[in-house]
Amino acid sequence: MSSEQQTKTNNPALYTLITVFFFWGFIGASNGVFIPFCKAKFGLDQFQSQLIDFAFYGAYYIGAILLFVFSTLVKRDILNSWGFKKGIINGLIVSAVGAVAMIFSVQSGNYLLILGALFIVALGFSLQQTSAQPFAASLGEPHTASNRLNLAGGINSLGTTIGPIVVSIALFGVAAGVNIEEFAQRPESLDKMEVLYMFVGALFVIAAALFYFSKKLPSGKLDDTFEPAKKAMNTLLGITLLLIAIFGYIFSRYEDPEFVTRFVENREQDFLGLGLTVATLLIVVLGLLFANTAARKKPEGWGAMRYPQLVLGMLAIFTYVGVEVTIQSNLGELLGEPAFGSLTGSAIAPFISMYWGSLMIGRWAGAISVFNPSNKMRKILLIVVPYLAYGVVLVANAISGQDITPLYAYAAIILIQIGGFFMGQDRPARTLMIFGFLGMAAMVIGLLTEGNTAIYAFMSGGLFCSIMWPSIFALAIAGIGKYTSQGSAFLVMMILGGGIIPPLQGKIADIIGIHNSYFIPVLCFAYLAFYGFKVMQILKDQGIAHEVELGDAH
């Protein structure tokens, strides 16, 4: 920041800022309940049902890339000229418009219109995220940035914890005991979504007013000069056009009645669809690797993409959001299998709630350092705080009328995460690498087992995802100086992973079964562990490793 740069954390501003993080978690986690409902309501296959994630997380990508393209064309950082505060306000207004669109879409009962409304809500979230993440990081010293983002993530996770429960009540009228197949066929089954989005839209407007009138929150402008990055823009636009072409073709196939009969009603194996979905993944990965290779040879015109920590971090955000979303988005289908309890409807809400609650457990623990405890107190809190968060999740589910008995044994899994925190020693790269390995091990256990053991293993993915966003974000923008705002926009674009990886797993599930499809999260966690290892080497080569990891060189 300019004159507003803080050498000490600006806590009043931080506390005001993190209120907006709640919304992202509430709506995003609610998709886990909304997906199986829409699947039954509109007669979708698993791939089609995952288009909810595609619309939601794809909007983050489109919003961020539009902001970058317009900034490049006018040769001015639009977001920085607004200030992060105004960027958040504008994003909240867009989300409010999306909430209104959702009300009309629900009234029409049209799945495509519902996807469109969700896209608009998330488009506003994209602008909010692009503003709020670097804003939170800038409200104090560089080495504590990941701790501040963890605190904000903890509030986000509070929304993810109660979101599935509230949406279950909004949709089904109760939190448990509804047969989703029977309920979805009722003509009035979507009516309560209108009330929910009236409430959500009002909250968006209230939050915008809170930010507008807040005296605690600075405008949030960075002292950076904008450098157009036309080569980066052209590469990203090329990736975007290819993705639109491929997904457009995939969607068009569902307009053919013969295709629908063959591949949806008869559940035949759609290898062409799988190949096309894999192609979208390869386009993103290879496109970004090409960009960084070219930028390092000739930096002019590439902007922030000259920094390997950022480009590899973009792939890490893509992978992290993808694995976080795909575990829970496919969890409802998995729990419907006989080997996993044959659960449907609102009965899956406590498991999805515990999955998202697992992120809250980790983020609350990761935020401890923001409050500057002594070393001894920090060790105590690393044990106490996760179980305090765990208790909040149990209480939230108990109040909603759920049987929380199956969730008691999950307390033992939390000990593994606590051990990971002690091994990570509050260092972002080291912690990311450790949690990546733990997540990979958990997914392998889930693949090799069934029943409660597998369910706990897959749910624990939330524990190991918990600190990844703030760790990756802080590491990826470390040392990129005047490109911080641009780099932040690039990172938010990569929330696109939540729109590509879940449909990919959904398509694989349609072919080899939902349980076996969970090999996808194994691969994702493997890359995240690799990034934690690789980025430390990169930052050492640039001479800024100590500033980011230890805070003793600033």
Coordinates of C-alpha atoms in Angstrom, one line a residue:
M1 CA 0.0 0.0 0.0
S2 CA 1.0 3.6 -0.3
S3 CA 0.7 5.8 2.8
E4 CA -1.6 3.3 4.3
Q5 CA 1.0 0.5 4.3
Q6 CA 1.2 -1.1 7.7
T7 CA 4.2 -2.4 9.5
K8 CA 1.9 -3.7 12.1
T9 CA -1.3 -5.6 11.3
N10 CA -4.2 -3.2 10.9
N11 CA -6.7 -5.3 12.9
P12 CA -9.8 -3.0 12.7
A13 CA -9.5 -2.9 8.9
L14 CA -8.9 -6.7 8.8
Y15 CA -11.9 -7.5 10.9
T16 CA -14.2 -5.4 8.7
L17 CA -12.7 -6.9 5.5
I18 CA -13.1 -10.5 6.5
T19 CA -16.9 -10.2 6.8
V20 CA -17.2 -10.6 3.0
F21 CA -15.4 -13.9 3.1
F22 CA -18.4 -15.5 4.8
F23 CA -20.6 -15.1 1.6
W24 CA -18.2 -17.0 -0.6
G25 CA -18.1 -20.0 1.7
F26 CA -21.9 -20.0 2.3
I27 CA -22.9 -20.1 -1.4
G28 CA -20.0 -22.3 -2.6
A29 CA -20.5 -25.0 0.0
S30 CA -24.3 -24.9 -0.6
N31 CA -23.6 -26.3 -4.1
G32 CA -22.8 -29.7 -2.4
V33 CA -26.5 -30.0 -1.4
F34 CA -27.9 -28.2 -4.5
I35 CA -26.1 -30.5 -7.0
P36 CA -27.7 -33.9 -6.0
F37 CA -31.1 -32.0 -5.7
C38 CA -30.8 -30.6 -9.3
K39 CA -29.6 -34.0 -10.5
A40 CA -32.9 -35.5 -9.4
K41 CA -35.0 -32.5 -10.2
F42 CA -33.9 -32.2 -13.8
G43 CA -32.9 -35.8 -14.6
L44 CA -29.1 -35.1 -15.1
D45 CA -26.2 -37.4 -15.3
Q46 CA -23.2 -36.8 -12.9
F47 CA -21.3 -34.7 -15.5
Q48 CA -24.3 -32.4 -16.1
S49 CA -24.9 -32.0 -12.4
Q50 CA -21.3 -30.8 -12.0
L51 CA -22.1 -27.9 -14.3
I52 CA -23.3 -26.1 -11.2
D53 CA -19.6 -26.0 -10.2
F54 CA -18.6 -25.2 -13.8
A55 CA -20.9 -22.1 -13.9
F56 CA -20.0 -21.0 -10.4
Y57 CA -16.2 -21.4 -10.5
G58 CA -16.0 -20.6 -14.3
A59 CA -17.4 -17.2 -13.4
Y60 CA -14.4 -16.4 -11.2
Y61 CA -12.1 -17.1 -14.2
I62 CA -14.2 -15.0 -16.6
G63 CA -14.5 -12.1 -14.2
A64 CA -10.8 -12.0 -13.4
I65 CA -9.8 -12.3 -17.1
L66 CA -12.2 -9.5 -18.2
L67 CA -10.7 -7.2 -15.5
F68 CA -7.2 -8.0 -16.7
V69 CA -8.1 -7.6 -20.4
F70 CA -9.8 -4.2 -19.9
S71 CA -6.9 -3.0 -17.7
T72 CA -4.4 -4.0 -20.5
L73 CA -6.4 -2.3 -23.2
V74 CA -6.7 1.0 -21.3
K75 CA -3.2 0.7 -20.0
R76 CA -4.3 1.3 -16.4
D77 CA -4.9 -1.1 -13.5
I78 CA -8.7 -0.6 -13.2
L79 CA -8.9 -2.4 -9.8
N80 CA -6.0 -0.3 -8.3
S81 CA -7.6 2.9 -9.6
W82 CA -10.8 2.0 -7.9
G83 CA -9.1 0.8 -4.7
F84 CA -9.7 -2.6 -3.2
K85 CA -12.5 -1.2 -1.0
K86 CA -14.5 0.0 -4.0
G87 CA -13.7 -3.2 -5.9
I88 CA -15.4 -5.2 -3.1
I89 CA -18.4 -2.9 -3.0
N90 CA -18.9 -3.2 -6.8
G91 CA -18.5 -7.0 -6.5
L92 CA -21.2 -7.2 -3.8
I93 CA -23.6 -5.2 -6.1
V94 CA -23.0 -7.6 -9.0
S95 CA -23.7 -10.5 -6.7
A96 CA -26.9 -8.9 -5.5
V97 CA -28.0 -8.6 -9.2
G98 CA -27.3 -12.3 -9.5
A99 CA -29.4 -13.1 -6.5
V100 CA -32.3 -11.3 -8.1
A101 CA -31.7 -13.2 -11.3
M102 CA -31.7 -16.5 -9.3
I103 CA -35.2 -15.6 -7.9
F104 CA -36.6 -15.3 -11.4
S105 CA -34.7 -18.4 -12.7
V106 CA -36.1 -20.5 -9.9
Q107 CA -39.6 -19.3 -10.7
S108 CA -39.1 -20.4 -14.3
G109 CA -37.8 -23.8 -13.2
N110 CA -35.2 -23.8 -16.0
Y111 CA -31.9 -25.4 -15.2
L112 CA -29.9 -23.3 -17.7
L113 CA -31.3 -20.1 -16.3
I114 CA -30.4 -21.2 -12.8
L115 CA -26.8 -21.9 -14.0
G116 CA -26.8 -18.4 -15.5
A117 CA -27.9 -16.7 -12.3
L118 CA -25.3 -18.6 -10.3
F119 CA -22.8 -17.4 -12.8
I120 CA -23.7 -13.8 -12.1
V121 CA -23.5 -14.3 -8.3
A122 CA -20.0 -15.8 -8.7
L123 CA -19.0 -13.0 -11.2
G124 CA -19.4 -10.6 -8.3
F125 CA -17.5 -13.0 -6.0
S126 CA -14.6 -12.9 -8.6
L127 CA -14.3 -9.1 -8.2
Q128 CA -14.6 -9.4 -4.4
Q129 CA -11.9 -12.1 -4.3
T130 CA -9.5 -10.2 -6.6
S131 CA -9.8 -7.2 -4.3
A132 CA -10.0 -8.9 -0.9
Q133 CA -7.1 -11.3 -1.1
P134 CA -4.3 -8.8 -1.8
F135 CA -6.0 -6.3 0.5
A136 CA -5.9 -8.7 3.5
A137 CA -2.3 -9.6 2.6
S138 CA -1.3 -5.9 2.5
L139 CA -2.6 -5.1 6.0
G140 CA 0.6 -6.0 7.8
E141 CA 4.0 -7.6 7.3
P142 CA 4.8 -10.0 4.4
H143 CA 5.7 -13.0 6.6
T144 CA 2.3 -12.9 8.4
A145 CA 0.2 -12.5 5.2
S146 CA -0.7 -16.2 5.2
N147 CA -1.9 -16.0 8.8
R148 CA -4.2 -13.1 7.9
L149 CA -5.6 -15.0 5.0
N150 CA -6.1 -18.0 7.3
L151 CA -8.1 -15.8 9.6
A152 CA -10.2 -14.6 6.7
G153 CA -10.4 -18.2 5.5
G154 CA -11.7 -19.2 9.0
I155 CA -14.6 -16.9 8.6
N156 CA -15.1 -18.2 5.0
S157 CA -15.2 -21.7 6.5
L158 CA -17.9 -20.7 9.0
G159 CA -20.0 -20.0 6.0
T160 CA -19.1 -23.3 4.4
T161 CA -20.0 -25.1 7.6
I162 CA -23.5 -23.8 8.0
G163 CA -24.3 -23.3 4.3
P164 CA -25.2 -26.9 3.5
I165 CA -27.4 -27.1 6.6
V166 CA -29.2 -23.8 5.8
V167 CA -29.8 -24.8 2.2
S168 CA -31.1 -28.2 3.2
I169 CA -33.6 -26.5 5.4
A170 CA -34.4 -24.0 2.6
L171 CA -34.9 -26.7 0.0
F172 CA -36.4 -29.5 2.0
G173 CA -38.0 -27.6 4.9
V174 CA -36.0 -29.8 7.3
A175 CA -32.3 -30.6 7.8
A176 CA -32.8 -34.4 7.6
G177 CA -35.1 -37.2 6.7
V178 CA -36.2 -36.3 3.2
N179 CA -36.1 -38.6 0.2
I180 CA -34.4 -36.4 -2.4
E181 CA -35.9 -38.3 -5.4
E182 CA -39.4 -38.0 -4.2
F183 CA -39.0 -34.4 -3.0
A184 CA -37.5 -33.3 -6.3
Q185 CA -40.6 -34.3 -8.2
R186 CA -42.9 -32.0 -6.3
P187 CA -43.9 -28.9 -8.3
E188 CA -43.1 -26.6 -5.4
S189 CA -39.7 -28.1 -4.6
L190 CA -37.8 -25.0 -5.8
D191 CA -40.1 -22.5 -4.1
K192 CA -38.0 -22.0 -1.0
M193 CA -34.9 -21.2 -3.0
E194 CA -36.7 -17.9 -3.8
V195 CA -36.9 -17.0 -0.1
L196 CA -33.2 -18.0 0.4
Y197 CA -32.0 -15.8 -2.4
M198 CA -34.1 -12.9 -1.3
F199 CA -32.3 -13.2 2.0
V200 CA -28.9 -13.6 0.4
G201 CA -29.5 -10.7 -2.0
A202 CA -30.4 -8.5 1.0
L203 CA -27.2 -9.5 2.8
F204 CA -25.1 -8.5 -0.3
V205 CA -26.7 -5.1 -0.3
I206 CA -26.2 -4.6 3.5
A207 CA -22.5 -5.7 3.2
A208 CA -21.9 -3.3 0.4
A209 CA -23.3 -0.5 2.6
L210 CA -21.1 -1.7 5.5
F211 CA -18.0 -1.4 3.3
Y212 CA -19.1 1.9 1.8
F213 CA -19.6 3.7 5.2
S214 CA -16.8 2.0 7.1
K215 CA -14.2 4.4 8.4
K216 CA -11.9 1.6 9.5
L217 CA -11.2 0.3 6.1
P218 CA -8.7 2.3 3.9
S219 CA -9.2 2.6 0.2
G220 CA -6.6 0.0 -0.5
K221 CA -4.5 1.3 -3.3
L222 CA -1.0 0.0 -4.1
D223 CA 2.0 2.0 -5.1
D224 CA 2.5 0.2 -8.4
T225 CA 2.8 1.4 -12.0
F226 CA 0.8 -0.6 -14.5
E227 CA 2.7 -2.4 -17.2
P228 CA 0.5 -3.8 -20.0
A229 CA 1.1 -7.5 -20.6
K230 CA -0.3 -8.1 -24.1
K231 CA 1.5 -11.4 -24.6
A232 CA 0.0 -12.7 -21.3
M233 CA -3.4 -11.4 -22.3
N234 CA -3.2 -13.0 -25.8
T235 CA -2.2 -16.4 -24.2
L236 CA -5.0 -16.3 -21.7
L237 CA -7.5 -15.3 -24.3
G238 CA -6.3 -18.2 -26.5
I239 CA -6.8 -20.6 -23.6
T240 CA -10.3 -19.1 -22.9
L241 CA -11.4 -19.5 -26.6
L242 CA -10.2 -23.1 -26.7
L243 CA -12.1 -23.9 -23.5
I244 CA -15.3 -22.2 -24.7
A245 CA -15.0 -24.1 -28.0
I246 CA -14.6 -27.5 -26.3
F247 CA -17.2 -27.0 -23.6
G248 CA -19.6 -25.6 -26.2
Y249 CA -19.2 -28.8 -28.2
I250 CA -19.7 -30.9 -25.1
F251 CA -22.9 -29.1 -24.2
S252 CA -24.2 -29.2 -27.7
R253 CA -24.1 -33.0 -27.7
Y254 CA -26.7 -33.0 -24.9
E255 CA -29.2 -31.3 -27.3
D256 CA -29.2 -34.5 -29.4
P257 CA -32.0 -36.7 -28.2
E258 CA -30.2 -39.8 -29.5
F259 CA -27.1 -38.9 -27.5
V260 CA -29.2 -38.3 -24.3
T261 CA -30.8 -41.7 -24.7
R262 CA -27.5 -43.5 -25.3
F263 CA -25.3 -41.8 -22.7
V264 CA -27.6 -40.4 -20.1
E265 CA -30.6 -42.8 -19.8
N266 CA -28.6 -45.9 -20.6
R267 CA -25.4 -44.7 -18.9
E268 CA -23.2 -45.8 -21.8
Q269 CA -19.5 -44.9 -21.6
D270 CA -18.8 -41.6 -23.2
F271 CA -15.0 -41.8 -24.0
L272 CA -15.2 -38.9 -26.4
G273 CA -16.7 -36.7 -23.7
L274 CA -14.0 -37.8 -21.3
G275 CA -11.2 -37.1 -23.8
L276 CA -12.6 -33.6 -24.4
T277 CA -12.8 -32.9 -20.7
V278 CA -9.2 -34.0 -20.2
A279 CA -8.2 -31.7 -23.1
T280 CA -9.6 -28.7 -21.2
L281 CA -7.3 -29.6 -18.3
L282 CA -4.3 -30.0 -20.6
I283 CA -5.0 -26.6 -22.3
V284 CA -4.8 -24.8 -19.0
V285 CA -1.7 -26.6 -17.7
L286 CA 0.3 -26.5 -21.0
G287 CA -0.8 -23.0 -21.8
L288 CA 0.5 -21.6 -18.5
L289 CA 3.8 -23.6 -18.6
F290 CA 4.4 -22.2 -22.2
A291 CA 3.7 -18.7 -21.0
N292 CA 6.2 -18.9 -18.1
T293 CA 8.9 -20.5 -20.4
A294 CA 8.5 -17.8 -23.0
A295 CA 8.4 -15.0 -20.4
R296 CA 11.6 -16.1 -18.7
K297 CA 13.4 -16.0 -22.0
K298 CA 12.0 -12.6 -23.0
P299 CA 10.1 -10.9 -20.2
E300 CA 8.7 -7.9 -22.1
G301 CA 5.0 -8.1 -22.6
W302 CA 4.4 -10.9 -20.2
G303 CA 4.0 -8.9 -17.0
A304 CA 3.7 -11.1 -13.8
M305 CA 4.1 -14.3 -15.8
R306 CA 7.8 -13.9 -15.8
Y307 CA 7.8 -15.2 -12.2
P308 CA 7.9 -19.0 -11.9
Q309 CA 6.5 -18.8 -8.3
L310 CA 3.4 -17.1 -9.7
V311 CA 2.7 -19.3 -12.7
L312 CA 3.3 -22.5 -10.7
G313 CA 1.2 -20.9 -8.0
M314 CA -1.6 -20.3 -10.6
L315 CA -1.5 -24.1 -11.3
A316 CA -1.5 -24.7 -7.6
I317 CA -4.6 -22.6 -7.0
F318 CA -6.2 -24.3 -10.0
T319 CA -5.5 -27.7 -8.5
Y320 CA -6.3 -26.7 -4.9
V321 CA -9.7 -25.3 -5.7
G322 CA -10.4 -28.2 -8.0
V323 CA -9.6 -30.8 -5.4
E324 CA -11.4 -28.9 -2.6
V325 CA -14.6 -28.7 -4.7
T326 CA -14.5 -32.1 -6.4
I327 CA -14.2 -34.0 -3.1
Q328 CA -17.4 -32.5 -1.8
S329 CA -19.3 -32.1 -5.1
N330 CA -19.0 -35.8 -5.8
L331 CA -19.4 -36.8 -2.1
G332 CA -23.3 -36.8 -2.3
E333 CA -23.1 -39.3 -5.1
L334 CA -20.6 -41.4 -3.2
L335 CA -22.7 -41.5 -0.1
G336 CA -25.6 -42.8 -2.1
E337 CA -23.7 -46.0 -2.9
P338 CA -24.7 -49.1 -0.8
A339 CA -21.1 -49.5 0.4
F340 CA -21.2 -45.9 1.8
G341 CA -24.6 -46.0 3.6
S342 CA -27.1 -45.3 0.7
L343 CA -27.6 -41.8 2.0
T344 CA -29.7 -39.3 0.0
G345 CA -31.2 -35.8 0.3
S346 CA -30.7 -33.9 3.5
A347 CA -29.0 -36.9 5.1
I348 CA -25.8 -36.0 3.3
A349 CA -25.8 -32.5 4.7
P350 CA -23.9 -33.3 8.0
F351 CA -21.1 -35.0 6.0
I352 CA -20.7 -32.1 3.6
S353 CA -20.9 -29.8 6.6
M354 CA -18.1 -31.7 8.3
Y355 CA -16.1 -31.7 5.2
W356 CA -16.3 -27.9 4.9
G357 CA -16.0 -27.7 8.7
S358 CA -12.7 -29.4 8.3
L359 CA -11.4 -26.4 6.4
M360 CA -12.6 -24.2 9.3
I361 CA -10.8 -26.4 11.8
G362 CA -7.5 -25.9 9.9
R363 CA -7.9 -22.3 9.1
W364 CA -8.7 -21.3 12.7
A365 CA -5.5 -23.1 13.7
G366 CA -3.6 -21.4 10.9
A367 CA -4.8 -18.0 12.0
I368 CA -3.4 -18.3 15.6
S369 CA -0.2 -16.4 14.8
V370 CA -2.2 -13.3 13.8
F371 CA -2.8 -12.6 17.5
N372 CA 0.9 -12.9 18.4
P373 CA 0.7 -15.5 21.2
S374 CA 3.9 -16.6 23.0
N375 CA 5.5 -19.7 21.7
K376 CA 4.2 -21.8 24.6
M377 CA 0.7 -20.4 24.2
R378 CA 0.8 -21.0 20.4
K379 CA 1.5 -24.7 21.0
I380 CA -1.4 -25.0 23.4
L381 CA -3.7 -23.2 21.0
L382 CA -2.7 -25.4 18.1
I383 CA -4.2 -28.3 20.1
V384 CA -7.2 -26.5 21.6
V385 CA -8.4 -24.4 18.7
P386 CA -9.0 -27.2 16.2
Y387 CA -11.2 -29.1 18.7
L388 CA -13.0 -25.8 19.5
A389 CA -13.8 -25.5 15.7
Y390 CA -14.7 -29.2 15.6
G391 CA -17.2 -28.6 18.4
V392 CA -18.8 -25.7 16.5
V393 CA -19.4 -28.0 13.6
L394 CA -20.9 -30.7 15.8
V395 CA -23.2 -28.1 17.6
A396 CA -24.3 -26.7 14.2
N397 CA -25.3 -30.1 13.0
A398 CA -26.9 -31.1 16.3
I399 CA -29.1 -27.9 16.3
S400 CA -30.2 -28.8 12.8
G401 CA -31.5 -32.1 14.1
Q402 CA -28.9 -34.4 12.6
D403 CA -27.5 -37.5 14.2
I404 CA -23.9 -36.5 14.9
T405 CA -22.9 -39.9 16.4
P406 CA -21.1 -41.0 13.2
L407 CA -19.0 -37.8 13.4
Y408 CA -17.5 -38.5 16.8
A409 CA -14.7 -40.8 15.6
Y410 CA -13.6 -37.9 13.3
A411 CA -11.9 -36.4 16.3
A412 CA -9.1 -38.8 16.0
I413 CA -8.3 -37.6 12.4
I414 CA -7.9 -34.1 13.6
L415 CA -4.9 -35.2 15.6
I416 CA -3.1 -35.9 12.3
Q417 CA -3.7 -32.4 11.1
I418 CA -2.4 -31.0 14.4
G419 CA 0.7 -33.0 14.0
G420 CA 1.1 -31.5 10.5
F421 CA 0.9 -28.0 12.0
F422 CA 3.7 -28.7 14.4
M423 CA 5.8 -30.2 11.7
G424 CA 5.1 -27.2 9.4
Q425 CA 6.4 -24.7 12.0
D426 CA 4.2 -21.9 10.7
R427 CA 6.2 -21.8 7.4
P428 CA 3.9 -21.6 4.4
A429 CA 5.9 -23.7 1.9
R430 CA 6.9 -26.4 4.4
T431 CA 3.3 -26.6 5.7
L432 CA 1.9 -26.8 2.2
M433 CA 4.2 -29.6 1.3
I434 CA 3.3 -31.6 4.4
F435 CA -0.4 -31.1 4.0
G436 CA -0.1 -32.1 0.4
F437 CA 1.4 -35.4 1.3
L438 CA -1.1 -36.0 4.1
G439 CA -4.0 -35.2 1.7
M440 CA -2.6 -37.6 -0.9
A441 CA -2.3 -40.4 1.7
A442 CA -5.9 -39.8 2.9
M443 CA -7.2 -40.1 -0.6
V444 CA -5.3 -43.3 -1.2
I445 CA -6.8 -44.8 2.0
G446 CA -10.3 -43.7 0.8
L447 CA -9.7 -45.5 -2.5
L448 CA -8.6 -48.7 -0.9
T449 CA -11.4 -48.9 1.7
E450 CA -15.2 -48.6 2.0
G451 CA -17.8 -47.5 4.6
N452 CA -16.9 -45.1 7.5
T453 CA -13.1 -45.5 7.0
A454 CA -13.3 -44.3 3.4
I455 CA -15.8 -41.5 4.3
Y456 CA -13.6 -40.2 7.1
A457 CA -10.6 -40.4 4.7
F458 CA -12.3 -38.4 2.0
M459 CA -13.7 -35.9 4.5
S460 CA -10.3 -35.3 5.9
G461 CA -9.3 -33.9 2.6
G462 CA -10.9 -30.7 4.0
L463 CA -8.4 -30.7 6.9
F464 CA -5.5 -30.9 4.5
C465 CA -6.9 -28.4 2.0
S466 CA -7.6 -25.9 4.9
I467 CA -4.3 -23.9 4.8
M468 CA -3.6 -24.2 1.1
W469 CA -5.2 -21.1 -0.3
P470 CA -3.5 -18.6 2.0
S471 CA -0.2 -20.5 1.7
I472 CA -0.2 -20.7 -2.1
F473 CA -1.5 -17.1 -2.5
A474 CA 1.2 -15.6 -0.2
L475 CA 4.0 -17.7 -1.8
A476 CA 2.8 -17.0 -5.4
I477 CA 2.8 -13.2 -5.0
A478 CA 6.0 -13.1 -2.9
G479 CA 8.6 -10.8 -4.5
I480 CA 6.6 -9.8 -7.6
G481 CA 6.5 -6.1 -6.5
K482 CA 4.6 -3.9 -8.9
Y483 CA 2.9 -6.9 -10.4
T484 CA 1.1 -7.8 -7.2
S485 CA -2.3 -6.6 -8.3
Q486 CA -1.9 -8.3 -11.7
G487 CA -0.6 -11.4 -10.1
S488 CA -3.6 -11.5 -7.8
A489 CA -6.0 -11.3 -10.7
F490 CA -4.1 -14.2 -12.4
L491 CA -4.5 -16.3 -9.2
V492 CA -8.2 -15.6 -8.9
M493 CA -8.6 -16.7 -12.5
M494 CA -7.4 -20.1 -11.5
I495 CA -10.4 -20.7 -9.3
L496 CA -11.4 -22.0 -12.7
G497 CA -10.1 -25.3 -11.4
G498 CA -13.3 -25.7 -9.5
G499 CA -15.2 -25.6 -12.8
I500 CA -13.0 -28.1 -14.7
I501 CA -11.7 -30.8 -12.2
P502 CA -15.2 -31.7 -10.7
P503 CA -16.8 -32.2 -14.2
L504 CA -13.7 -34.3 -15.1
Q505 CA -14.2 -36.5 -12.1
G506 CA -17.9 -36.6 -12.8
K507 CA -17.2 -37.8 -16.4
I508 CA -14.8 -40.4 -15.1
A509 CA -17.4 -41.5 -12.5
D510 CA -19.9 -42.1 -15.2
I511 CA -17.5 -44.5 -16.8
I512 CA -15.6 -46.3 -13.9
G513 CA -17.8 -45.6 -10.9
I514 CA -17.9 -42.8 -8.4
H515 CA -15.6 -44.5 -5.8
N516 CA -12.8 -45.3 -8.3
S517 CA -13.0 -41.7 -9.7
Y518 CA -11.5 -40.4 -6.5
F519 CA -8.0 -41.1 -7.9
I520 CA -8.3 -37.6 -9.3
P521 CA -7.8 -36.0 -5.8
V522 CA -4.8 -38.2 -5.3
L523 CA -3.1 -36.6 -8.3
C524 CA -4.2 -33.1 -7.2
F525 CA -2.6 -33.4 -3.7
A526 CA 0.6 -34.8 -5.3
Y527 CA 1.0 -31.6 -7.3
L528 CA 0.3 -29.4 -4.3
A529 CA 3.0 -31.2 -2.3
F530 CA 5.4 -30.6 -5.2
Y531 CA 4.6 -26.9 -5.4
G532 CA 5.4 -26.5 -1.6
F533 CA 8.8 -28.1 -2.3
K534 CA 9.5 -26.3 -5.6
V535 CA 8.5 -22.8 -4.6
M536 CA 10.9 -22.8 -1.6
Q537 CA 13.8 -23.4 -4.1
I538 CA 12.5 -20.7 -6.4
L539 CA 12.3 -18.1 -3.5
K540 CA 15.7 -19.1 -2.3
D541 CA 17.2 -18.5 -5.7
Q542 CA 15.5 -15.0 -5.7
G543 CA 16.9 -14.3 -2.2
I544 CA 13.5 -13.7 -0.6
A545 CA 12.8 -17.1 1.1
H546 CA 13.5 -15.8 4.6
E547 CA 11.2 -12.8 4.2
V548 CA 8.3 -15.1 3.3
E549 CA 9.0 -18.1 5.4
L550 CA 10.5 -16.6 8.6
G551 CA 10.0 -12.9 8.4
D552 CA 13.5 -12.0 9.4
A553 CA 14.6 -10.2 6.2
H554 CA 12.2 -7.3 5.7

